[in-house]
Structure formats: structure tokens, C-alpha cells
């Protein structure tokens, strides 16, 4: 029995805390035999618990507290604390684990609401659940999400070797915006989504890069984004943005231009990897559970 959940890249600049895409790195949970206590086998590092304190099991037990413990194998190629939704992928997997083992028959809306309550915002959990591009809100405890088809384009990510916690990256944000800036910021985001839904990647990219909500405050934490964006522009990339809370920098680029852009970025010899990614169109995937 297997649950697979994609990585996610949230925000897309002006879509702060609301918009995200699913990308083709995956968390895989294999549910093995029943056991006396929960056991989570993984090679993700000593700081990740191997018992019921693992976020996967904590989440599953929050959904259904009397689940029978199992031995679980957890593997993941989603880098941790890099702005690619690693913890959201675990939360979505935990909800699905409870759904399957507890035979709860949760609807997508119910899963989304539970995930948002645990995570706090929808921009990673919604695309992890639904795949593709998702526009979502979570306000006063109520989540709404609309999946949209993300236009065909290649993704290129710069994934630094250093971690940046969401907590630290949120501490630098202002506590309020002026009315004028809030109106501008939401207009930019509205046009970005309309442009993406019409597959106008150039216009969408222009809007992504005009974000007023968060990137300018976070740039000192990920200063290399400025150089990466300049080079990406020279290579006619559609957009460069901070993936989630960072430090990963994501680029949207036409497929035939990606290789040269990657080679150029590699010449910078930054402390990190330049990685090809693609959109995941499926979201969470379940196989082998009994009906
Ligand atoms: N929207 C969130 C942020 C994503 O940028 O802080 C990280 O969870």
C-alpha cells in the first residue's frame, strides 16, 4: 500500500499564501504490516522522528486518534526546509494515511480543510493534494481551492545547500500594508492568475515579478535571487520567483531555452544545485489499499 505526494512551489511571487504548483519530486509512504507501536523507517536524518512523533503519524492521529499502528517506510527526494513543501507533503500523506486505514472516505474538500488547519495556509497543501496549479484561500477556518491547468513550460530551480525556515522567513515580513499597496498587490495577483489561465506566460511572468507582498523583504535572506533573475531575463525566462518561503529560486522558461540558462547559472558556482523540474498534474496518488 503506497501513498505518493508531490513537492510544491508556493507563492509564484504575487500569489503569496494563496497560489502554488505541484512539481515532480515526491514523498512516498509505504504502509507495511501492523505493529505494536508506530514505526517510521527512513533515511531522512536523525532529526526526523521514527516513532509516533513523526509529523506523518501526528497528522494521521489528529484525523483519527484510534488508528492501528503500522510499520511505515518513508522515502523522499524533496529537499527539506528549502521552500519546496516537504512538510506539506507529509501532512497531505498523513491525512491520506488516516483516510485509508480508517476507511473515512474523506472528500477532497474535507482533506483540504484539515490540511489547511494543520499547515496554516493553503498554497503548498492544496497543490500537493490536487496537482497542477491551484489557487486557494483559507480564511476564518474555511478553505477553498480551484485547480487550474498550468501552461506547458519548463521549470528550473536553484536549490541552495543551506536551509531557511519558514518561521525565519516570515519574521522579516511587515505586519501590515497600506490600503494603496494592498489594492495594487491584489490587482497584480488578479492579472497574474487571469494571464496564466489564458496561457499568457509573458504577462503572467511580468506580474509574478511585481509582487508587493513578500519578495522584497526576503531578498536579503536569499540575495542570489537578484543575479539569478538578471541572468534568467537575458535568457528570456518568463519569471523568476522565490519558491515558498525560500531559499529555492524557481524559474519558468520555454523548454528549448532551459539548458542554456542552466549552464549559465552553473557558471556562477553558487552553493547549491541547478535542477530541472516539471509540473506534476496529479497530486496525491494512492495505490494498493483495499476498497
Ligand atoms: N506562503 C508561505 C510563505 C509558504 O511564503 O511563507 C511557506 O509555507
PDB file of C-alpha atoms and ligand atoms in Angstrom:
ATOM      1  CA  UNK A   1       0.000   0.000   0.000  1.00  0.00           C
ATOM      2  CA  UNK A   2       1.522   3.227  -1.133  1.00  0.00           C
ATOM      3  CA  UNK A   3       0.826   6.972  -0.897  1.00  0.00           C
ATOM      4  CA  UNK A   4       2.805   9.337  -3.130  1.00  0.00           C
ATOM      5  CA  UNK A   5       2.696  13.126  -2.698  1.00  0.00           C
ATOM      6  CA  UNK A   6       4.440  15.685  -4.923  1.00  0.00           C
ATOM      7  CA  UNK A   7       6.643  18.566  -3.861  1.00  0.00           C
ATOM      8  CA  UNK A   8       5.164  22.040  -4.281  1.00  0.00           C
ATOM      9  CA  UNK A   9       6.353  25.521  -5.077  1.00  0.00           C
ATOM     10  CA  UNK A  10       4.181  28.157  -3.419  1.00  0.00           C
ATOM     11  CA  UNK A  11       3.514  31.853  -3.919  1.00  0.00           C
ATOM     12  CA  UNK A  12       4.534  32.443  -7.569  1.00  0.00           C
ATOM     13  CA  UNK A  13       5.520  35.943  -6.396  1.00  0.00           C
ATOM     14  CA  UNK A  14       2.288  37.913  -6.049  1.00  0.00           C
ATOM     15  CA  UNK A  15       0.209  34.835  -5.194  1.00  0.00           C
ATOM     16  CA  UNK A  16       1.616  34.912  -1.661  1.00  0.00           C
ATOM     17  CA  UNK A  17      -0.025  32.419   0.743  1.00  0.00           C
ATOM     18  CA  UNK A  18      -2.633  31.547  -1.888  1.00  0.00           C
ATOM     19  CA  UNK A  19      -1.187  30.067  -5.094  1.00  0.00           C
ATOM     20  CA  UNK A  20       1.096  27.091  -5.697  1.00  0.00           C
ATOM     21  CA  UNK A  21       2.140  24.449  -8.210  1.00  0.00           C
ATOM     22  CA  UNK A  22       2.910  20.763  -7.760  1.00  0.00           C
ATOM     23  CA  UNK A  23       6.331  19.652  -9.022  1.00  0.00           C
ATOM     24  CA  UNK A  24       7.884  16.284  -9.782  1.00  0.00           C
ATOM     25  CA  UNK A  25       9.776  15.477  -6.599  1.00  0.00           C
ATOM     26  CA  UNK A  26       7.962  13.009  -4.358  1.00  0.00           C
ATOM     27  CA  UNK A  27       7.372  11.775  -0.822  1.00  0.00           C
ATOM     28  CA  UNK A  28       6.458   8.079  -0.842  1.00  0.00           C
ATOM     29  CA  UNK A  29       4.849   6.297   2.105  1.00  0.00           C
ATOM     30  CA  UNK A  30       4.686   2.510   2.064  1.00  0.00           C
ATOM     31  CA  UNK A  31       2.349   1.018   4.632  1.00  0.00           C
ATOM     32  CA  UNK A  32       3.732  -2.327   5.806  1.00  0.00           C
ATOM     33  CA  UNK A  33       2.420  -4.722   8.473  1.00  0.00           C
ATOM     34  CA  UNK A  34       0.529  -3.909  11.660  1.00  0.00           C
ATOM     35  CA  UNK A  35       2.777  -3.351  14.678  1.00  0.00           C
ATOM     36  CA  UNK A  36       2.519  -2.755  18.433  1.00  0.00           C
ATOM     37  CA  UNK A  37       3.667   0.829  18.056  1.00  0.00           C
ATOM     38  CA  UNK A  38       4.104   3.173  15.082  1.00  0.00           C
ATOM     39  CA  UNK A  39       7.470   2.763  13.356  1.00  0.00           C
ATOM     40  CA  UNK A  40       8.587   5.086  10.558  1.00  0.00           C
ATOM     41  CA  UNK A  41      11.671   3.813   8.740  1.00  0.00           C
ATOM     42  CA  UNK A  42      13.501   6.480   6.777  1.00  0.00           C
ATOM     43  CA  UNK A  43      16.935   7.820   5.927  1.00  0.00           C
ATOM     44  CA  UNK A  44      15.986  11.490   6.075  1.00  0.00           C
ATOM     45  CA  UNK A  45      18.195  12.371   9.036  1.00  0.00           C
ATOM     46  CA  UNK A  46      18.281  11.916  12.800  1.00  0.00           C
ATOM     47  CA  UNK A  47      16.166  14.997  13.454  1.00  0.00           C
ATOM     48  CA  UNK A  48      13.136  13.347  11.796  1.00  0.00           C
ATOM     49  CA  UNK A  49      11.394  11.113  14.379  1.00  0.00           C
ATOM     50  CA  UNK A  50      10.947   7.399  13.653  1.00  0.00           C
ATOM     51  CA  UNK A  51       8.003   6.909  16.036  1.00  0.00           C
ATOM     52  CA  UNK A  52       4.551   8.419  16.619  1.00  0.00           C
ATOM     53  CA  UNK A  53       6.212  11.865  16.925  1.00  0.00           C
ATOM     54  CA  UNK A  54       6.811  11.826  13.174  1.00  0.00           C
ATOM     55  CA  UNK A  55       4.652  14.529  11.520  1.00  0.00           C
ATOM     56  CA  UNK A  56       3.097  11.827   9.314  1.00  0.00           C
ATOM     57  CA  UNK A  57       1.747   9.879  12.283  1.00  0.00           C
ATOM     58  CA  UNK A  58       0.917  13.005  14.316  1.00  0.00           C
ATOM     59  CA  UNK A  59      -1.194  14.209  11.398  1.00  0.00           C
ATOM     60  CA  UNK A  60      -2.877  10.837  10.849  1.00  0.00           C
ATOM     61  CA  UNK A  61      -3.755  10.593  14.561  1.00  0.00           C
ATOM     62  CA  UNK A  62      -5.134  14.135  14.538  1.00  0.00           C
ATOM     63  CA  UNK A  63      -7.562  12.946  11.848  1.00  0.00           C
ATOM     64  CA  UNK A  64      -8.376   9.623  13.601  1.00  0.00           C
ATOM     65  CA  UNK A  65      -6.898   9.022  17.037  1.00  0.00           C
ATOM     66  CA  UNK A  66      -7.540   5.247  17.245  1.00  0.00           C
ATOM     67  CA  UNK A  67      -5.754   4.068  14.093  1.00  0.00           C
ATOM     68  CA  UNK A  68      -3.994   0.709  14.431  1.00  0.00           C
ATOM     69  CA  UNK A  69      -0.197   1.273  14.455  1.00  0.00           C
ATOM     70  CA  UNK A  70       1.747   0.051  11.427  1.00  0.00           C
ATOM     71  CA  UNK A  71       5.323  -0.181  10.246  1.00  0.00           C
ATOM     72  CA  UNK A  72       5.804   2.527   7.624  1.00  0.00           C
ATOM     73  CA  UNK A  73       8.591   3.121   5.128  1.00  0.00           C
ATOM     74  CA  UNK A  74       9.074   6.773   4.223  1.00  0.00           C
ATOM     75  CA  UNK A  75      11.248   7.902   1.314  1.00  0.00           C
ATOM     76  CA  UNK A  76      11.511  11.360  -0.191  1.00  0.00           C
ATOM     77  CA  UNK A  77      13.545  13.252  -2.758  1.00  0.00           C
ATOM     78  CA  UNK A  78      12.008  16.583  -1.709  1.00  0.00           C
ATOM     79  CA  UNK A  79      14.766  18.632  -0.081  1.00  0.00           C
ATOM     80  CA  UNK A  80      13.891  19.655   3.494  1.00  0.00           C
ATOM     81  CA  UNK A  81      13.407  23.297   4.558  1.00  0.00           C
ATOM     82  CA  UNK A  82      14.146  24.636   1.079  1.00  0.00           C
ATOM     83  CA  UNK A  83      10.760  26.088   0.045  1.00  0.00           C
ATOM     84  CA  UNK A  84       9.541  23.007  -1.828  1.00  0.00           C
ATOM     85  CA  UNK A  85       6.752  21.950   0.511  1.00  0.00           C
ATOM     86  CA  UNK A  86       8.429  18.997   2.226  1.00  0.00           C
ATOM     87  CA  UNK A  87       6.357  19.291   5.414  1.00  0.00           C
ATOM     88  CA  UNK A  88       3.124  19.912   3.491  1.00  0.00           C
ATOM     89  CA  UNK A  89       3.757  16.697   1.574  1.00  0.00           C
ATOM     90  CA  UNK A  90       3.966  14.835   4.903  1.00  0.00           C
ATOM     91  CA  UNK A  91       0.750  16.469   6.173  1.00  0.00           C
ATOM     92  CA  UNK A  92      -1.133  15.502   2.994  1.00  0.00           C
ATOM     93  CA  UNK A  93       0.239  11.952   3.261  1.00  0.00           C
ATOM     94  CA  UNK A  94      -0.774  11.749   6.937  1.00  0.00           C
ATOM     95  CA  UNK A  95      -4.361  12.775   6.139  1.00  0.00           C
ATOM     96  CA  UNK A  96      -4.489  10.160   3.371  1.00  0.00           C
ATOM     97  CA  UNK A  97      -2.992   7.537   5.682  1.00  0.00           C
ATOM     98  CA  UNK A  98      -5.810   8.145   8.195  1.00  0.00           C
ATOM     99  CA  UNK A  99      -8.358   8.242   5.374  1.00  0.00           C
ATOM    100  CA  UNK A 100      -7.244   4.871   4.023  1.00  0.00           C
ATOM    101  CA  UNK A 101      -6.514   2.982   7.262  1.00  0.00           C
ATOM    102  CA  UNK A 102      -9.591   4.419   8.980  1.00  0.00           C
ATOM    103  CA  UNK A 103     -11.806   3.966   5.874  1.00  0.00           C
ATOM    104  CA  UNK A 104     -13.058   7.523   6.366  1.00  0.00           C
ATOM    105  CA  UNK A 105     -13.967   8.298   2.743  1.00  0.00           C
ATOM    106  CA  UNK A 106     -12.998  11.954   3.178  1.00  0.00           C
ATOM    107  CA  UNK A 107     -13.886  14.266   0.283  1.00  0.00           C
ATOM    108  CA  UNK A 108     -11.219  16.482  -1.342  1.00  0.00           C
ATOM    109  CA  UNK A 109     -12.784  19.498   0.416  1.00  0.00           C
ATOM    110  CA  UNK A 110     -12.572  17.778   3.789  1.00  0.00           C
ATOM    111  CA  UNK A 111      -8.926  16.783   3.181  1.00  0.00           C
ATOM    112  CA  UNK A 112      -8.107  20.330   2.111  1.00  0.00           C
ATOM    113  CA  UNK A 113      -9.744  21.863   5.192  1.00  0.00           C
ATOM    114  CA  UNK A 114      -7.908  19.501   7.527  1.00  0.00           C
ATOM    115  CA  UNK A 115      -4.595  20.163   5.746  1.00  0.00           C
ATOM    116  CA  UNK A 116      -5.063  23.943   5.911  1.00  0.00           C
ATOM    117  CA  UNK A 117      -5.951  23.823   9.611  1.00  0.00           C
ATOM    118  CA  UNK A 118      -2.743  21.918  10.321  1.00  0.00           C
ATOM    119  CA  UNK A 119      -0.443  23.856   7.948  1.00  0.00           C
ATOM    120  CA  UNK A 120      -1.987  27.329   8.398  1.00  0.00           C
ATOM    121  CA  UNK A 121      -2.047  28.297   4.721  1.00  0.00           C
ATOM    122  CA  UNK A 122      -3.200  26.511   1.588  1.00  0.00           C
ATOM    123  CA  UNK A 123      -0.552  27.330  -1.031  1.00  0.00           C
ATOM    124  CA  UNK A 124       1.524  24.152  -0.527  1.00  0.00           C
ATOM    125  CA  UNK A 125      -1.050  21.653   0.734  1.00  0.00           C
ATOM    126  CA  UNK A 126      -3.624  22.426  -1.999  1.00  0.00           C
ATOM    127  CA  UNK A 127      -1.339  21.620  -4.981  1.00  0.00           C
ATOM    128  CA  UNK A 128       0.164  18.662  -3.075  1.00  0.00           C
ATOM    129  CA  UNK A 129      -3.375  17.291  -2.826  1.00  0.00           C
ATOM    130  CA  UNK A 130      -4.713  18.281  -6.245  1.00  0.00           C
ATOM    131  CA  UNK A 131      -1.639  18.595  -8.503  1.00  0.00           C
ATOM    132  CA  UNK A 132      -1.108  21.219 -11.219  1.00  0.00           C
ATOM    133  CA  UNK A 133      -1.613  24.918 -10.363  1.00  0.00           C
ATOM    134  CA  UNK A 134      -4.001  25.665  -7.506  1.00  0.00           C
ATOM    135  CA  UNK A 135      -5.474  28.996  -6.437  1.00  0.00           C
ATOM    136  CA  UNK A 136      -6.708  28.746  -2.864  1.00  0.00           C
ATOM    137  CA  UNK A 137      -7.818  30.695   0.171  1.00  0.00           C
ATOM    138  CA  UNK A 138      -8.041  29.783   3.838  1.00  0.00           C
ATOM    139  CA  UNK A 139      -9.929  32.439   5.730  1.00  0.00           C
ATOM    140  CA  UNK A 140     -11.757  32.123   9.075  1.00  0.00           C
ATOM    141  CA  UNK A 141     -11.187  28.378   9.108  1.00  0.00           C
ATOM    142  CA  UNK A 142     -12.729  27.749   5.676  1.00  0.00           C
ATOM    143  CA  UNK A 143     -10.623  26.579   2.720  1.00  0.00           C
ATOM    144  CA  UNK A 144     -11.456  26.947  -0.964  1.00  0.00           C
ATOM    145  CA  UNK A 145      -9.269  25.763  -3.833  1.00  0.00           C
ATOM    146  CA  UNK A 146      -9.574  25.903  -7.597  1.00  0.00           C
ATOM    147  CA  UNK A 147      -7.139  23.772  -9.627  1.00  0.00           C
ATOM    148  CA  UNK A 148      -6.139  25.246 -12.991  1.00  0.00           C
ATOM    149  CA  UNK A 149      -4.142  23.801 -15.839  1.00  0.00           C
ATOM    150  CA  UNK A 150      -0.623  25.218 -15.677  1.00  0.00           C
ATOM    151  CA  UNK A 151       0.510  26.102 -19.213  1.00  0.00           C
ATOM    152  CA  UNK A 152       3.244  23.937 -20.726  1.00  0.00           C
ATOM    153  CA  UNK A 153       6.613  25.411 -19.788  1.00  0.00           C
ATOM    154  CA  UNK A 154       9.778  24.070 -18.228  1.00  0.00           C
ATOM    155  CA  UNK A 155      10.804  24.727 -14.644  1.00  0.00           C
ATOM    156  CA  UNK A 156      14.323  25.378 -13.475  1.00  0.00           C
ATOM    157  CA  UNK A 157      15.124  25.597  -9.780  1.00  0.00           C
ATOM    158  CA  UNK A 158      18.170  26.821  -7.942  1.00  0.00           C
ATOM    159  CA  UNK A 159      18.134  24.868  -4.661  1.00  0.00           C
ATOM    160  CA  UNK A 160      20.692  26.235  -2.162  1.00  0.00           C
ATOM    161  CA  UNK A 161      22.566  23.825   0.073  1.00  0.00           C
ATOM    162  CA  UNK A 162      21.538  25.887   3.096  1.00  0.00           C
ATOM    163  CA  UNK A 163      18.169  25.663   4.829  1.00  0.00           C
ATOM    164  CA  UNK A 164      15.839  28.589   5.532  1.00  0.00           C
ATOM    165  CA  UNK A 165      12.966  28.000   7.945  1.00  0.00           C
ATOM    166  CA  UNK A 166       9.534  29.379   7.118  1.00  0.00           C
ATOM    167  CA  UNK A 167       9.449  30.901  10.608  1.00  0.00           C
ATOM    168  CA  UNK A 168      12.632  32.899   9.996  1.00  0.00           C
ATOM    169  CA  UNK A 169      11.481  33.889   6.512  1.00  0.00           C
ATOM    170  CA  UNK A 170       8.125  35.138   7.840  1.00  0.00           C
ATOM    171  CA  UNK A 171       9.739  37.147  10.639  1.00  0.00           C
ATOM    172  CA  UNK A 172      11.077  39.671   8.107  1.00  0.00           C
ATOM    173  CA  UNK A 173       7.619  40.418   6.644  1.00  0.00           C
ATOM    174  CA  UNK A 174       5.745  43.617   7.586  1.00  0.00           C
ATOM    175  CA  UNK A 175       2.750  43.278   9.902  1.00  0.00           C
ATOM    176  CA  UNK A 176       0.575  45.446   7.650  1.00  0.00           C
ATOM    177  CA  UNK A 177       0.429  47.007   4.160  1.00  0.00           C
ATOM    178  CA  UNK A 178      -1.045  50.387   3.281  1.00  0.00           C
ATOM    179  CA  UNK A 179      -4.509  50.335   1.659  1.00  0.00           C
ATOM    180  CA  UNK A 180      -2.925  51.640  -1.560  1.00  0.00           C
ATOM    181  CA  UNK A 181      -0.289  48.886  -1.645  1.00  0.00           C
ATOM    182  CA  UNK A 182      -2.848  46.186  -0.790  1.00  0.00           C
ATOM    183  CA  UNK A 183      -5.047  47.278  -3.717  1.00  0.00           C
ATOM    184  CA  UNK A 184      -2.034  47.298  -6.088  1.00  0.00           C
ATOM    185  CA  UNK A 185      -0.770  43.940  -4.820  1.00  0.00           C
ATOM    186  CA  UNK A 186      -4.119  42.248  -5.280  1.00  0.00           C
ATOM    187  CA  UNK A 187      -4.590  43.764  -8.775  1.00  0.00           C
ATOM    188  CA  UNK A 188      -1.171  42.393  -9.774  1.00  0.00           C
ATOM    189  CA  UNK A 189      -2.126  38.951  -8.467  1.00  0.00           C
ATOM    190  CA  UNK A 190      -5.536  39.036 -10.196  1.00  0.00           C
ATOM    191  CA  UNK A 191      -3.915  39.797 -13.560  1.00  0.00           C
ATOM    192  CA  UNK A 192      -1.285  37.108 -12.974  1.00  0.00           C
ATOM    193  CA  UNK A 193      -3.935  34.430 -12.492  1.00  0.00           C
ATOM    194  CA  UNK A 194      -6.041  35.635 -15.410  1.00  0.00           C
ATOM    195  CA  UNK A 195      -2.929  35.626 -17.634  1.00  0.00           C
ATOM    196  CA  UNK A 196      -1.917  32.130 -16.504  1.00  0.00           C
ATOM    197  CA  UNK A 197      -5.427  30.806 -17.115  1.00  0.00           C
ATOM    198  CA  UNK A 198      -5.209  32.176 -20.694  1.00  0.00           C
ATOM    199  CA  UNK A 199      -1.686  30.720 -21.030  1.00  0.00           C
ATOM    200  CA  UNK A 200      -0.113  34.190 -21.445  1.00  0.00           C
ATOM    201  CA  UNK A 201       3.130  33.275 -19.763  1.00  0.00           C
ATOM    202  CA  UNK A 202       4.939  36.518 -20.595  1.00  0.00           C
ATOM    203  CA  UNK A 203       2.300  38.665 -18.919  1.00  0.00           C
ATOM    204  CA  UNK A 204       1.927  36.226 -16.020  1.00  0.00           C
ATOM    205  CA  UNK A 205       5.699  36.330 -15.508  1.00  0.00           C
ATOM    206  CA  UNK A 206       5.727  40.120 -15.514  1.00  0.00           C
ATOM    207  CA  UNK A 207       3.092  40.124 -12.765  1.00  0.00           C
ATOM    208  CA  UNK A 208       4.839  37.385 -10.760  1.00  0.00           C
ATOM    209  CA  UNK A 209       7.934  39.599 -10.635  1.00  0.00           C
ATOM    210  CA  UNK A 210       5.960  42.667  -9.492  1.00  0.00           C
ATOM    211  CA  UNK A 211       4.956  41.022  -6.207  1.00  0.00           C
ATOM    212  CA  UNK A 212       4.480  43.564  -3.407  1.00  0.00           C
ATOM    213  CA  UNK A 213       3.682  41.117  -0.615  1.00  0.00           C
ATOM    214  CA  UNK A 214       6.908  39.403   0.336  1.00  0.00           C
ATOM    215  CA  UNK A 215       9.893  39.051  -2.007  1.00  0.00           C
ATOM    216  CA  UNK A 216      11.489  42.455  -1.427  1.00  0.00           C
ATOM    217  CA  UNK A 217      11.549  41.800   2.328  1.00  0.00           C
ATOM    218  CA  UNK A 218      13.023  38.331   1.863  1.00  0.00           C
ATOM    219  CA  UNK A 219      15.660  39.205  -0.738  1.00  0.00           C
ATOM    220  CA  UNK A 220      18.324  39.906   1.951  1.00  0.00           C
ATOM    221  CA  UNK A 221      17.862  36.289   3.110  1.00  0.00           C
ATOM    222  CA  UNK A 222      18.383  34.954  -0.445  1.00  0.00           C
ATOM    223  CA  UNK A 223      20.475  37.699  -2.121  1.00  0.00           C
ATOM    224  CA  UNK A 224      21.454  35.488  -5.072  1.00  0.00           C
ATOM    225  CA  UNK A 225      17.889  35.775  -6.410  1.00  0.00           C
ATOM    226  CA  UNK A 226      18.798  39.186  -7.912  1.00  0.00           C
ATOM    227  CA  UNK A 227      21.645  37.822 -10.073  1.00  0.00           C
ATOM    228  CA  UNK A 228      19.665  34.696 -10.978  1.00  0.00           C
ATOM    229  CA  UNK A 229      16.723  36.850 -12.126  1.00  0.00           C
ATOM    230  CA  UNK A 230      19.016  39.077 -14.261  1.00  0.00           C
ATOM    231  CA  UNK A 231      20.519  36.050 -15.983  1.00  0.00           C
ATOM    232  CA  UNK A 232      17.104  34.415 -16.403  1.00  0.00           C
ATOM    233  CA  UNK A 233      15.802  37.589 -18.068  1.00  0.00           C
ATOM    234  CA  UNK A 234      18.744  37.588 -20.508  1.00  0.00           C
ATOM    235  CA  UNK A 235      17.690  34.045 -21.434  1.00  0.00           C
ATOM    236  CA  UNK A 236      14.066  35.138 -21.943  1.00  0.00           C
ATOM    237  CA  UNK A 237      12.722  33.219 -18.958  1.00  0.00           C
ATOM    238  CA  UNK A 238       9.101  34.081 -18.217  1.00  0.00           C
ATOM    239  CA  UNK A 239       9.547  34.511 -14.475  1.00  0.00           C
ATOM    240  CA  UNK A 240      11.878  34.102 -11.527  1.00  0.00           C
ATOM    241  CA  UNK A 241      10.446  33.945  -8.006  1.00  0.00           C
ATOM    242  CA  UNK A 242      11.233  32.776  -4.504  1.00  0.00           C
ATOM    243  CA  UNK A 243       9.721  29.308  -4.105  1.00  0.00           C
ATOM    244  CA  UNK A 244       7.555  29.360  -0.970  1.00  0.00           C
ATOM    245  CA  UNK A 245       9.441  30.944   1.905  1.00  0.00           C
ATOM    246  CA  UNK A 246      12.724  30.220   0.090  1.00  0.00           C
ATOM    247  CA  UNK A 247      15.601  29.707  -0.228  1.00  0.00           C
ATOM    248  CA  UNK A 248      14.872  27.866  -3.521  1.00  0.00           C
ATOM    249  CA  UNK A 249      14.580  30.176  -6.519  1.00  0.00           C
ATOM    250  CA  UNK A 250      12.197  28.965  -9.245  1.00  0.00           C
ATOM    251  CA  UNK A 251      12.233  29.945 -12.916  1.00  0.00           C
ATOM    252  CA  UNK A 252       9.606  29.418 -15.635  1.00  0.00           C
ATOM    253  CA  UNK A 253      11.269  29.144 -19.032  1.00  0.00           C
ATOM    254  CA  UNK A 254      10.463  27.801 -22.505  1.00  0.00           C
ATOM    255  CA  UNK A 255      11.718  24.194 -22.774  1.00  0.00           C
ATOM    256  CA  UNK A 256      14.181  24.951 -25.585  1.00  0.00           C
ATOM    257  CA  UNK A 257      15.833  27.744 -23.552  1.00  0.00           C
ATOM    258  CA  UNK A 258      16.204  25.872 -20.260  1.00  0.00           C
ATOM    259  CA  UNK A 259      19.502  24.109 -20.947  1.00  0.00           C
ATOM    260  CA  UNK A 260      21.447  27.277 -21.785  1.00  0.00           C
ATOM    261  CA  UNK A 261      20.002  29.079 -18.791  1.00  0.00           C
ATOM    262  CA  UNK A 262      21.020  26.177 -16.543  1.00  0.00           C
ATOM    263  CA  UNK A 263      24.570  26.188 -17.953  1.00  0.00           C
ATOM    264  CA  UNK A 264      24.854  29.930 -17.392  1.00  0.00           C
ATOM    265  CA  UNK A 265      23.649  29.613 -13.776  1.00  0.00           C
ATOM    266  CA  UNK A 266      26.066  26.771 -13.119  1.00  0.00           C
ATOM    267  CA  UNK A 267      28.918  29.102 -14.107  1.00  0.00           C
ATOM    268  CA  UNK A 268      28.066  31.274 -11.063  1.00  0.00           C
ATOM    269  CA  UNK A 269      29.303  28.401  -8.872  1.00  0.00           C
ATOM    270  CA  UNK A 270      26.737  29.187  -6.186  1.00  0.00           C
ATOM    271  CA  UNK A 271      26.469  26.984  -3.099  1.00  0.00           C
ATOM    272  CA  UNK A 272      23.587  24.893  -4.383  1.00  0.00           C
ATOM    273  CA  UNK A 273      22.170  22.825  -7.235  1.00  0.00           C
ATOM    274  CA  UNK A 274      20.542  23.876 -10.504  1.00  0.00           C
ATOM    275  CA  UNK A 275      17.736  21.368 -11.069  1.00  0.00           C
ATOM    276  CA  UNK A 276      15.297  20.614 -13.906  1.00  0.00           C
ATOM    277  CA  UNK A 277      11.727  20.180 -12.654  1.00  0.00           C
ATOM    278  CA  UNK A 278       8.357  19.617 -14.302  1.00  0.00           C
ATOM    279  CA  UNK A 279       4.779  20.240 -13.235  1.00  0.00           C
ATOM    280  CA  UNK A 280       3.046  17.314 -11.514  1.00  0.00           C
ATOM    281  CA  UNK A 281      -0.508  17.115 -12.880  1.00  0.00           C
ATOM    282  CA  UNK A 282      -1.862  14.509 -10.442  1.00  0.00           C
ATOM    283  CA  UNK A 283      -1.265  15.429  -6.798  1.00  0.00           C
ATOM    284  CA  UNK A 284      -1.559  12.783  -4.105  1.00  0.00           C
ATOM    285  CA  UNK A 285      -1.664   9.265  -5.532  1.00  0.00           C
ATOM    286  CA  UNK A 286      -2.792   6.120  -3.702  1.00  0.00           C
ATOM    287  CA  UNK A 287      -2.239   2.510  -4.726  1.00  0.00           C
ATOM    288  CA  UNK A 288      -2.774  -0.913  -3.205  1.00  0.00           C
ATOM    289  CA  UNK A 289      -5.287  -0.080  -0.452  1.00  0.00           C
ATOM    290  CA  UNK A 290      -8.341  -2.322  -0.178  1.00  0.00           C
ATOM    291  CA  UNK A 291     -11.734  -0.811  -1.039  1.00  0.00           C
TER     292      UNK A 291
HETATM  293  N1  LIG B   1       3.324  31.108   1.591  1.00  0.00           N
HETATM  294  C1  LIG B   1       4.239  30.629   2.573  1.00  0.00           C
HETATM  295  C2  LIG B   1       5.342  31.654   2.773  1.00  0.00           C
HETATM  296  C3  LIG B   1       4.834  29.350   2.080  1.00  0.00           C
HETATM  297  O1  LIG B   1       5.804  32.201   1.782  1.00  0.00           O
HETATM  298  O2  LIG B   1       5.734  31.910   3.903  1.00  0.00           O
HETATM  299  C4  LIG B   1       5.669  28.669   3.077  1.00  0.00           C
HETATM  300  O3  LIG B   1       4.926  27.768   3.841  1.00  0.00           O
END
